[in-house]
Short mmCIF file of C-alpha atoms in Angstrom, two decimals:
data_model
loop_
_atom_site.label_atom_id
_atom_site.label_comp_id
_atom_site.label_asym_id
_atom_site.label_seq_id
_atom_site.Cartn_x
_atom_site.Cartn_y
_atom_site.Cartn_z
CA MET H 1 110.83 -24.58 -38.46
CA LYS H 2 109.83 -22.01 -36.20
CA LYS H 3 107.05 -23.49 -35.25
CA VAL H 4 108.57 -26.79 -34.05
CA ILE H 5 111.36 -24.83 -32.36
CA ALA H 6 108.26 -22.65 -30.55
CA SER H 7 106.57 -25.84 -29.73
CA ILE H 8 109.84 -27.78 -27.86
CA LEU H 9 110.21 -24.23 -25.80
CA LEU H 10 106.81 -24.61 -24.69
CA PHE H 11 106.91 -28.05 -24.00
CA VAL H 12 110.21 -27.37 -21.81
CA CYS H 13 108.76 -24.57 -20.00
CA GLY H 14 105.62 -26.54 -19.33
CA ALA H 15 107.56 -29.19 -17.97
CA ALA H 16 109.66 -27.38 -15.83
CA ALA H 17 106.82 -25.59 -14.62
CA SER H 18 105.47 -28.58 -13.61
CA LEU H 19 108.51 -29.92 -11.85
CA LEU H 20 108.68 -26.97 -9.96
CA ALA H 21 105.12 -27.50 -8.85
CA VAL H 22 105.58 -30.66 -7.74
CA HIS H 23 108.73 -30.01 -5.91
CA ILE H 24 106.74 -26.84 -4.16
CA SER H 25 104.36 -28.87 -3.15
CA GLY H 26 106.19 -32.15 -1.89
CA PRO H 27 106.91 -32.51 1.91
CA ARG H 28 110.76 -32.12 1.26
CA TYR H 29 110.29 -28.47 0.29
CA TRP H 30 108.51 -27.45 3.40
CA GLU H 31 110.86 -29.44 5.32
CA VAL H 32 111.38 -27.72 9.01
CA GLY H 33 115.16 -27.20 8.81
CA ARG H 34 115.02 -26.08 4.99
CA VAL H 35 112.36 -23.47 5.89
CA SER H 36 114.33 -22.60 9.07
CA ASP H 37 117.75 -21.99 7.28
CA VAL H 38 116.01 -19.97 4.41
CA ALA H 39 114.01 -17.93 7.00
CA GLU H 40 117.51 -17.15 8.82
CA HIS H 41 119.09 -16.13 5.41
CA LEU H 42 116.39 -13.79 4.87
CA LEU H 43 116.67 -12.36 8.45
CA SER H 44 120.51 -12.21 7.93
CA ASN H 45 119.67 -9.71 4.86
CA GLY H 46 117.35 -7.57 6.32
CA LYS H 47 114.30 -9.11 5.24
CA SER H 48 112.33 -9.69 8.41
CA THR H 49 108.81 -9.47 6.54
CA GLN H 50 109.56 -12.07 3.95
CA ALA H 51 111.14 -14.50 6.74
CA LEU H 52 108.06 -14.04 9.01
CA ALA H 53 105.75 -14.82 5.72
CA LEU H 54 107.84 -17.79 4.99
CA LEU H 55 107.37 -19.52 8.51
CA GLU H 56 103.78 -18.61 9.07
CA TYR H 57 103.11 -20.29 5.61
CA ALA H 58 105.25 -23.23 6.09
CA GLY H 59 104.00 -23.74 9.61
CA ARG H 60 100.48 -23.89 8.60
CA ARG H 61 101.23 -26.41 5.98
CA GLN H 62 102.62 -28.90 8.56
CA THR H 63 100.63 -31.90 9.67
CA ALA H 64 102.92 -32.78 12.34
CA GLN H 65 101.75 -30.53 15.22
CA PRO H 66 105.60 -30.35 16.69
CA ASN H 67 106.94 -29.03 13.49
CA LYS H 68 103.96 -26.62 13.42
CA ASP H 69 104.55 -25.47 16.77
CA LEU H 70 108.14 -24.97 16.08
CA LEU H 71 107.84 -22.79 12.81
CA LEU H 72 105.11 -20.69 14.35
CA GLY H 73 107.18 -20.15 17.38
CA ARG H 74 109.96 -18.63 15.45
CA ALA H 75 107.57 -16.70 13.48
CA CYS H 76 106.19 -15.16 16.80
CA ARG H 77 109.69 -14.20 18.12
CA ILE H 78 110.55 -12.58 14.61
CA ALA H 79 107.05 -10.59 14.96
CA ARG H 80 107.90 -9.82 18.23
CA ASP H 81 111.70 -8.39 17.36
CA HIS H 82 111.02 -7.12 13.74
CA VAL H 83 107.34 -6.64 12.88
CA GLU H 84 104.34 -5.24 14.54
CA LEU H 85 103.36 -6.76 17.85
CA SER H 86 99.58 -7.28 16.90
CA GLU H 87 101.31 -9.90 14.40
CA ALA H 88 103.05 -11.34 17.28
CA LEU H 89 100.13 -11.63 19.81
CA ARG H 90 98.56 -13.91 16.55
CA LEU H 91 101.04 -15.72 16.05
CA CYS H 92 102.25 -16.88 19.49
CA ALA H 93 98.67 -17.30 20.28
CA ASP H 94 98.41 -19.92 17.81
CA ALA H 95 102.17 -21.43 18.46
CA ALA H 96 101.10 -21.96 22.25
CA GLN H 97 97.86 -24.11 21.22
CA GLY H 98 99.70 -27.36 20.32
CA PRO H 99 100.44 -30.53 22.49
CA LYS H 100 104.00 -29.66 23.16
CA ARG H 101 104.13 -28.44 26.75
CA MET H 102 107.71 -26.69 26.29
CA ALA H 103 106.60 -24.88 23.25
CA GLN H 104 103.17 -23.75 24.97
CA VAL H 105 105.20 -22.47 28.05
CA GLU H 106 107.80 -20.67 25.79
CA ASN H 107 105.27 -18.79 23.63
CA LEU H 108 102.95 -18.15 26.64
CA MET H 109 105.92 -16.19 28.07
CA ILE H 110 106.39 -14.30 24.88
CA LEU H 111 102.92 -13.48 25.05
CA ALA H 112 103.37 -12.11 28.40
CA GLU H 113 106.00 -10.06 27.26
CA ILE H 114 104.33 -8.67 24.32
CA ASP H 115 101.12 -7.65 26.47
CA ARG H 116 103.44 -5.61 28.74
CA GLU H 117 105.17 -3.68 25.73
CA ILE H 118 101.59 -2.97 24.49
CA GLY H 119 100.44 -1.98 28.02
CA ARG H 120 98.09 -4.70 28.69
CA PRO H 121 98.88 -5.41 32.53
CA ASP H 122 95.80 -7.35 33.13
CA ASP H 123 96.35 -9.72 30.10
CA GLU H 124 99.94 -10.26 31.36
CA MET H 125 99.12 -11.05 34.78
CA LYS H 126 96.62 -13.60 33.44
CA THR H 127 99.47 -15.28 31.38
CA TYR H 128 101.90 -15.26 34.17
CA GLN H 129 99.22 -16.99 36.23
CA ARG H 130 98.09 -19.44 33.91
CA ILE H 131 102.11 -20.53 33.53
CA ILE H 132 102.14 -20.83 37.45
CA ASP H 133 99.13 -22.91 37.31
CA GLU H 134 99.36 -25.27 34.11
CA TYR H 135 103.14 -25.48 33.97
CA TRP H 136 104.32 -25.81 37.54
CA ASP H 137 106.98 -27.95 36.51
CA TYR H 138 108.75 -26.00 34.07
CA ARG H 139 111.47 -23.40 34.98
CA GLN H 140 109.39 -20.58 33.32
CA SER H 141 107.14 -20.94 36.06
CA VAL H 142 109.48 -19.84 38.49
CA ALA H 143 110.09 -16.68 36.25
CA ALA H 144 106.53 -16.13 35.80
CA ALA H 145 105.96 -16.07 39.73
CA ARG H 146 108.95 -13.70 39.81
CA TYR H 147 107.16 -11.24 37.26
CA LEU H 148 103.58 -11.68 38.81
CA ALA H 149 104.91 -10.74 42.07
CA ARG H 150 106.59 -7.49 40.83
CA MET H 151 103.68 -6.30 38.99
CA GLU H 152 101.36 -7.16 42.20
CA LEU H 153 104.01 -4.76 44.18
CA GLU H 154 103.85 -2.09 41.61
CA THR H 155 99.95 -2.30 41.85
CA ILE H 156 100.44 -1.76 45.58
CA PHE H 157 102.67 1.02 45.49
CA ALA H 158 100.49 2.93 43.29
CA GLN H 159 98.08 3.61 45.98
CA GLN H 160 99.37 3.92 49.40
CA PRO H 161 100.05 0.90 51.44
CA ASP H 162 99.21 0.97 54.88
CA LYS H 163 100.36 -1.51 57.70
CA THR H 164 97.73 -4.07 57.05
CA ARG H 165 99.21 -4.73 53.86
CA ARG H 166 102.89 -5.44 55.46
CA ASP H 167 102.96 -9.23 55.31
CA GLU H 168 101.36 -9.09 51.91
CA ILE H 169 104.25 -7.03 50.50
CA GLU H 170 106.86 -8.90 52.33
CA ARG H 171 105.89 -12.18 50.84
CA LEU H 172 105.67 -10.61 47.48
CA VAL H 173 109.05 -9.23 47.87
CA GLU H 174 110.49 -12.82 48.65
CA GLN H 175 108.77 -14.36 45.54
CA ALA H 176 109.94 -11.34 43.44
CA GLY H 177 113.51 -12.08 44.08
CA GLY H 178 116.39 -9.75 44.94
CA LEU H 179 114.80 -6.72 42.84
CA GLU H 180 118.46 -5.32 42.44
CA ASP H 181 117.58 -5.23 38.64
CA ASP H 182 114.59 -3.45 39.19
CA GLU H 183 115.49 -0.24 40.78
CA ALA H 184 112.09 1.79 40.92
CA LEU H 185 110.66 -1.14 42.79
CA LEU H 186 113.42 -1.44 45.06
CA ARG H 187 113.19 2.10 45.80
CA SER H 188 109.53 1.53 46.70
CA VAL H 189 110.31 -1.30 49.17
CA ALA H 190 112.87 0.35 51.07
CA ALA H 191 110.93 3.61 51.32
CA THR H 192 108.07 1.65 52.90
CA SER H 193 110.33 -0.08 55.15
CA VAL H 194 111.55 3.25 56.23
CA ILE H 195 108.00 4.50 56.83
CA TRP H 196 106.99 1.27 58.70
CA LYS H 197 109.88 1.97 61.11
CA LEU H 198 109.10 5.62 61.56
CA ASN H 199 105.23 4.36 62.11
CA GLU H 200 106.54 2.48 65.08
CA SER H 201 108.70 5.01 66.27
CA GLU H 202 111.98 2.61 65.71
CA ASP H 203 115.22 3.33 64.47
CA PRO H 204 115.16 3.39 60.58
CA ALA H 205 118.89 3.14 60.26
CA PRO H 206 119.38 -0.49 59.96
CA VAL H 207 116.78 -0.67 56.83
CA ILE H 208 118.46 2.35 55.11
CA GLU H 209 121.88 1.07 55.12
CA LYS H 210 120.36 -2.29 54.48
CA TYR H 211 119.02 -0.89 51.22
CA LEU H 212 121.98 1.27 50.41
CA GLY H 213 123.84 -1.94 50.17
CA LYS H 214 121.54 -3.37 47.58
CA ILE H 215 121.55 -0.43 45.29
CA ARG H 216 123.82 -1.06 42.26
CA THR H 217 124.20 2.44 40.60
CA GLU H 218 124.90 5.92 41.72
CA ASN H 219 121.65 7.14 40.06
CA CYS H 220 119.46 4.93 41.86
CA ARG H 221 121.35 5.69 45.39
CA GLU H 222 121.05 9.38 44.71
CA ALA H 223 116.97 8.93 43.99
CA PHE H 224 116.88 6.78 47.41
CA ILE H 225 118.59 9.52 49.32
CA LEU H 226 116.15 12.02 47.51
CA ARG H 227 113.17 10.31 48.12
CA LEU H 228 114.31 9.95 52.28
CA GLY H 229 114.19 13.46 52.45
CA VAL H 230 110.75 13.92 50.96
CA ILE H 231 109.62 11.27 53.40
CA ALA H 232 111.16 13.42 56.10
CA GLN H 233 109.02 16.34 54.76
CA THR H 234 105.63 14.43 54.44
CA HIS H 235 105.76 11.85 57.48
CA PRO H 236 104.52 13.05 60.97
CA ARG H 237 107.72 11.58 62.32
CA GLY H 238 110.02 13.19 59.58
CA ARG H 239 112.06 14.93 62.15
CA SER H 240 113.75 11.50 63.34
CA LEU H 241 114.61 10.29 59.87
CA GLU H 242 116.52 13.71 59.28
CA GLU H 243 118.50 13.23 62.00
CA THR H 244 118.89 9.41 61.22
CA LEU H 245 120.22 10.77 57.95
CA VAL H 246 122.87 13.36 59.44
CA ARG H 247 124.21 10.39 61.66
CA LEU H 248 124.75 8.19 58.78
CA GLY H 249 126.25 10.83 56.76
CA LEU H 250 123.66 11.28 54.11
CA PRO H 251 122.05 14.44 53.04
CA ALA H 252 118.92 15.41 54.13
CA ARG H 253 117.32 16.50 50.65
CA ASP H 254 114.02 18.00 52.20
CA GLY H 255 113.39 21.40 50.65
CA GLU H 256 110.55 22.38 48.53
CA GLY H 257 112.90 22.06 45.43
CA ASP H 258 113.84 18.54 46.27
CA ILE H 259 110.06 17.76 46.69
CA ILE H 260 109.39 19.16 43.00
CA GLU H 261 112.24 17.33 41.61
CA PHE H 262 111.28 13.67 43.35
CA VAL H 263 107.41 14.24 42.00
CA THR H 264 108.50 15.29 38.32
CA ASN H 265 111.45 12.99 38.02
CA TYR H 266 110.29 9.85 39.68
CA ASN H 267 106.48 10.22 40.96
CA GLU H 268 106.88 7.04 42.98
CA SER H 269 104.55 6.11 46.15
CA PRO H 270 105.06 6.18 49.04
CA PRO H 271 104.73 9.01 49.74
CA THR H 272 101.89 9.99 47.45
CA ARG H 273 101.93 12.73 45.29
CA MET H 274 98.95 14.14 47.33
CA GLN H 275 101.04 14.18 50.44
CA CYS H 276 104.01 15.92 48.38
CA ALA H 277 101.93 18.59 47.27
CA GLU H 278 100.72 19.22 50.92
CA ALA H 279 104.30 19.66 52.15
CA VAL H 280 105.02 22.41 49.55
CA ALA H 281 101.29 24.01 49.94
CA THR H 282 102.17 24.34 53.84
CA SER H 283 105.85 25.30 53.32
CA GLY H 284 105.04 29.17 53.37
CA ASP H 285 107.99 30.05 51.30
CA ILE H 286 106.21 30.98 47.87
CA GLN H 287 109.62 32.38 46.55
CA SER H 288 111.60 29.02 47.19
CA ILE H 289 108.60 27.27 45.57
CA LEU H 290 108.68 29.50 42.93
CA ARG H 291 112.35 28.97 42.36
CA GLY H 292 111.81 25.22 42.67
CA PHE H 293 109.32 24.84 39.95
CA GLU H 294 111.41 27.24 37.59
CA ARG H 295 113.94 25.21 38.05
CA ILE H 296 112.51 21.98 36.76
CA GLY H 297 110.36 23.90 33.89
CA ALA H 298 107.22 22.99 32.04
CA SER H 299 107.57 18.98 33.29
CA ALA H 300 106.47 20.30 36.97
CA ASP H 301 103.50 22.34 35.92
CA GLY H 302 100.93 19.71 36.53
CA PHE H 303 102.33 19.31 40.15
CA ARG H 304 102.26 23.22 40.47
CA THR H 305 98.61 23.31 39.57
CA GLN H 306 98.09 20.63 42.35
CA VAL H 307 100.23 22.47 44.56
CA ALA H 308 98.08 25.49 43.76
CA ASP H 309 94.93 24.25 44.56
CA ARG H 310 95.97 22.73 47.96
CA MET H 311 97.38 26.41 48.88
CA ARG H 312 93.89 27.76 47.77
CA ASN H 313 92.03 25.14 50.03
CA ARG H 314 94.24 26.29 52.89
CA GLY H 315 93.46 30.18 52.33
CA GLY H 316 96.55 31.26 50.66
CA ARG H 317 95.18 32.80 47.89
CA GLU H 318 98.04 35.52 46.85
CA SER H 319 100.41 32.65 46.72
CA VAL H 320 98.21 31.12 44.29
CA ILE H 321 98.20 33.94 42.22
CA LYS H 322 101.96 34.11 42.34
CA LEU H 323 102.48 30.29 41.58
CA LEU H 324 100.23 30.47 38.65
CA GLN H 325 100.94 33.48 36.51
CA GLY H 326 103.71 31.74 34.88
CA ILE H 327 101.27 28.84 33.33
CA VAL H 328 97.68 30.04 33.04
CA ASP H 329 98.21 31.49 29.48
CA LYS H 330 99.76 28.23 28.03
CA ASN H 331 97.37 27.05 25.69
CA ARG H 332 98.89 23.53 25.77
CA PRO H 333 96.62 20.52 25.35
CA GLU H 334 96.99 18.94 28.83
CA ALA H 335 94.28 18.80 31.46
CA HIS H 336 96.12 20.20 34.00
CA TYR H 337 96.15 23.59 32.20
CA ALA H 338 92.69 23.66 32.29
CA ASP H 339 92.89 23.08 35.89
CA ALA H 340 95.40 25.81 36.41
CA ASN H 341 92.96 28.53 35.11
CA MET H 342 89.99 27.12 37.06
CA THR H 343 91.99 27.58 40.07
CA TYR H 344 93.34 30.97 39.08
CA ALA H 345 89.70 32.05 38.32
CA ARG H 346 88.52 30.88 41.71
CA VAL H 347 91.11 32.95 43.73
CA LEU H 348 90.47 36.15 41.14
CA GLY H 349 86.61 35.87 42.01
CA VAL H 350 87.42 36.25 45.47
CA LEU H 351 90.34 38.28 45.32
CA TRP H 352 89.67 41.28 43.23
CA ASN H 353 87.51 41.00 39.96
CA LYS H 354 84.56 38.70 39.53
CA GLU H 355 83.84 39.68 35.87
CA GLU H 356 87.53 38.70 35.09
CA ALA H 357 87.10 35.47 36.82
CA ALA H 358 84.07 34.35 34.90
CA LYS H 359 85.99 35.39 31.93
CA ARG H 360 88.54 32.99 32.79
CA MET H 361 86.06 30.40 33.17
CA GLU H 362 85.15 31.14 29.75
CA TYR H 363 88.42 30.95 28.43
CA VAL H 364 88.88 27.30 30.01
CA ILE H 365 85.74 26.31 27.75
CA ASP H 366 87.25 27.78 24.61
CA HIS H 367 90.50 26.33 24.80
CA TRP H 368 90.34 22.89 26.33
CA PRO H 369 86.76 21.75 24.44
CA ARG H 370 87.95 18.23 24.77
CA TYR H 371 87.94 18.04 28.44
CA GLY H 372 83.85 18.16 28.90
CA SER H 373 83.55 17.65 32.52
CA ILE H 374 86.22 20.33 33.41
CA CYS H 375 83.82 22.52 30.94
CA VAL H 376 81.00 21.88 32.68
CA ASN H 377 82.35 22.86 36.01
CA ALA H 378 83.66 25.89 34.37
CA ALA H 379 80.33 26.78 32.97
CA LEU H 380 78.22 26.00 36.10
CA GLU H 381 80.77 28.57 38.27
CA GLY H 382 81.22 31.29 35.44
CA SER H 383 77.40 31.28 35.10
CA ALA H 384 77.05 31.84 38.56
CA ILE H 385 79.42 34.62 38.76
CA TYR H 386 77.95 36.26 35.73
CA ALA H 387 74.60 35.99 37.17
CA SER H 388 75.70 37.77 40.39
CA ILE H 389 76.89 40.45 38.89
CA GLY H 390 73.80 41.44 36.46
CA ARG H 391 74.86 39.56 33.29
CA PRO H 392 72.36 36.96 32.55
CA ASP H 393 73.13 36.84 28.77
CA ASP H 394 76.67 36.20 29.36
CA ALA H 395 75.41 33.34 32.11
CA LYS H 396 73.37 32.02 29.19
CA ARG H 397 76.24 31.99 26.85
CA ILE H 398 78.70 30.14 28.72
CA LEU H 399 76.38 27.67 30.01
CA GLU H 400 75.35 27.15 25.85
CA LYS H 401 79.26 26.59 25.14
CA ALA H 402 79.60 23.79 27.76
CA TYR H 403 76.29 22.33 26.77
CA GLU H 404 77.29 21.34 23.43
CA LEU H 405 80.60 19.57 24.70
CA ALA H 406 78.91 17.80 28.06
CA ALA H 407 78.00 14.13 28.22
CA ALA H 408 74.17 13.30 28.61
CA ASP H 409 73.94 13.28 32.58
CA GLU H 410 75.69 16.52 32.55
CA LYS H 411 73.42 18.50 30.30
CA SER H 412 70.48 18.04 32.81
CA VAL H 413 73.06 19.45 35.33
CA LEU H 414 73.46 22.32 32.93
CA GLU H 415 69.57 22.77 32.01
CA SER H 416 69.00 23.12 35.79
CA ARG H 417 71.21 25.81 36.13
CA ALA H 418 69.58 27.61 33.13
CA ALA H 419 66.22 26.96 34.46
CA ASP H 420 67.20 28.77 37.78
CA LEU H 421 68.25 31.56 35.48
CA GLY H 422 65.36 31.56 33.54
CA VAL H 423 66.71 30.71 30.20
CA THR H 424 66.72 27.56 27.86
CA LEU H 425 69.56 25.62 26.69
CA SER H 426 70.03 24.47 22.95
CA ASP H 427 73.11 22.56 21.02
CA ASN H 428 74.04 25.05 18.49
#
C-alpha cells in the first residue's frame, strides 16, 4: 500500500513539475506586462536586485526587439537608481541598440547621466553629440544640446578665457539656456562679462545688475558679490569696480580673507587661482593673511602653500616662514603639504641654516614617498646643500632614497647628480 501511495505522489509531483516547466517556458509567462508588474512589485518591497535580474532575464528572452528594449530600458533605470552604475552602463548600452528610435534616445540620455555621475565627461559629451546628430527630431536633442553647451562652458572657465573666446562663450550661453538652475556656471558667465567691461574701460554696473536679477538664491548672490570683490583685487582696473560696487550699494569684499574664502569655498575661474595667490602674496599685510587662513582652517592649506611660494618668488622670505609654520609639520597625505615643506626648506637655506634646510628636504622624501617627482626635486636640492657644507655621505643617502621612488627617466637625472658627487647609486 505504501509503495502505491509513494508512486502516486511521485507521479503527481512529476506532473506538477512538468506543468510548471511548460508554464515558465511558455510565452505568456514572460509577457512584458506581467514581467513589468512583478518587477514593480519587487521594487515596492525593496527588492531592487531581484527586480533587475528578472527584467534583464526576461528582456533577453524576448524575440520582439521593442519588447526587449522596453524591459532592458527599465532594468537600466533600476540599475541607475538602486544598484551599481557599471551595471547600468551595460544595460543602457544594450537597450539603446534596438530599432525603436525613442527607446534608443531615452537610454542614451541615461547613459550620459551615468557617465556624468561616474566622472567620465568625455564619454558624456560624445553621447550628447550623438543624440544631437542622430536624433535631432526628438525633444531629447534639445536637452542634449543644452547639457553639451554647459559642459563646454565649464571647460572654458576651467582655464582663463580671454577676449578671443567672447563670441564662443556668448553662443554657448545662448545654447545652454537661462543658467538660473546652474548657479556656479551663472556666476562664471557673470564674472566674465564684468571682466570684459573692465577690459574695455566700460561701466560694469549694467552687467552686475542684470545678473543679480537672474540669481535666485541668497547664497548665490553672496557668492557673486564675494567674487566681484576678488575681481576688484586681481584686475588692473579693479579700482573702478570697487567704485561701482559702492555706487550700487553693494559691499566691496576685497580683503585678503575674502580672497582666501573665495578660493577655498568656490575656486571658480575667472579670476584664476594663480591670480588670487598673487594678489594675497603682494598685499604686504602678513597678519591679515594669517588671520584669513586661520579662520578657514585646514581646507585652505593648499592655497596657503601656493601663496607662500608666490611670496618666496617675490623675496618675502620672513613672511613665508610665518605663513608656513602652522602647516609644515602636518603629516597629512596631500601633495601640497610636501610642497609646503619644500618651500619652507628653500627659505630656511637662504635665511638661516643650510643643514636644517637639507634635513627638511629629506623629511619630504621620508613622509611623502608616493609623490616621486617631488621627492626627486627634494633629493636634487637637498644633496646640493649637503655637498656645499661638506657632507658627501648625507648627499649620497638622500639621492639613494629618492632613487628608489623615481621613475625611469628621473633615475638618470639622479645618477647624473651622483656622478657629479663621485658616487654611484643603486636600489636598496
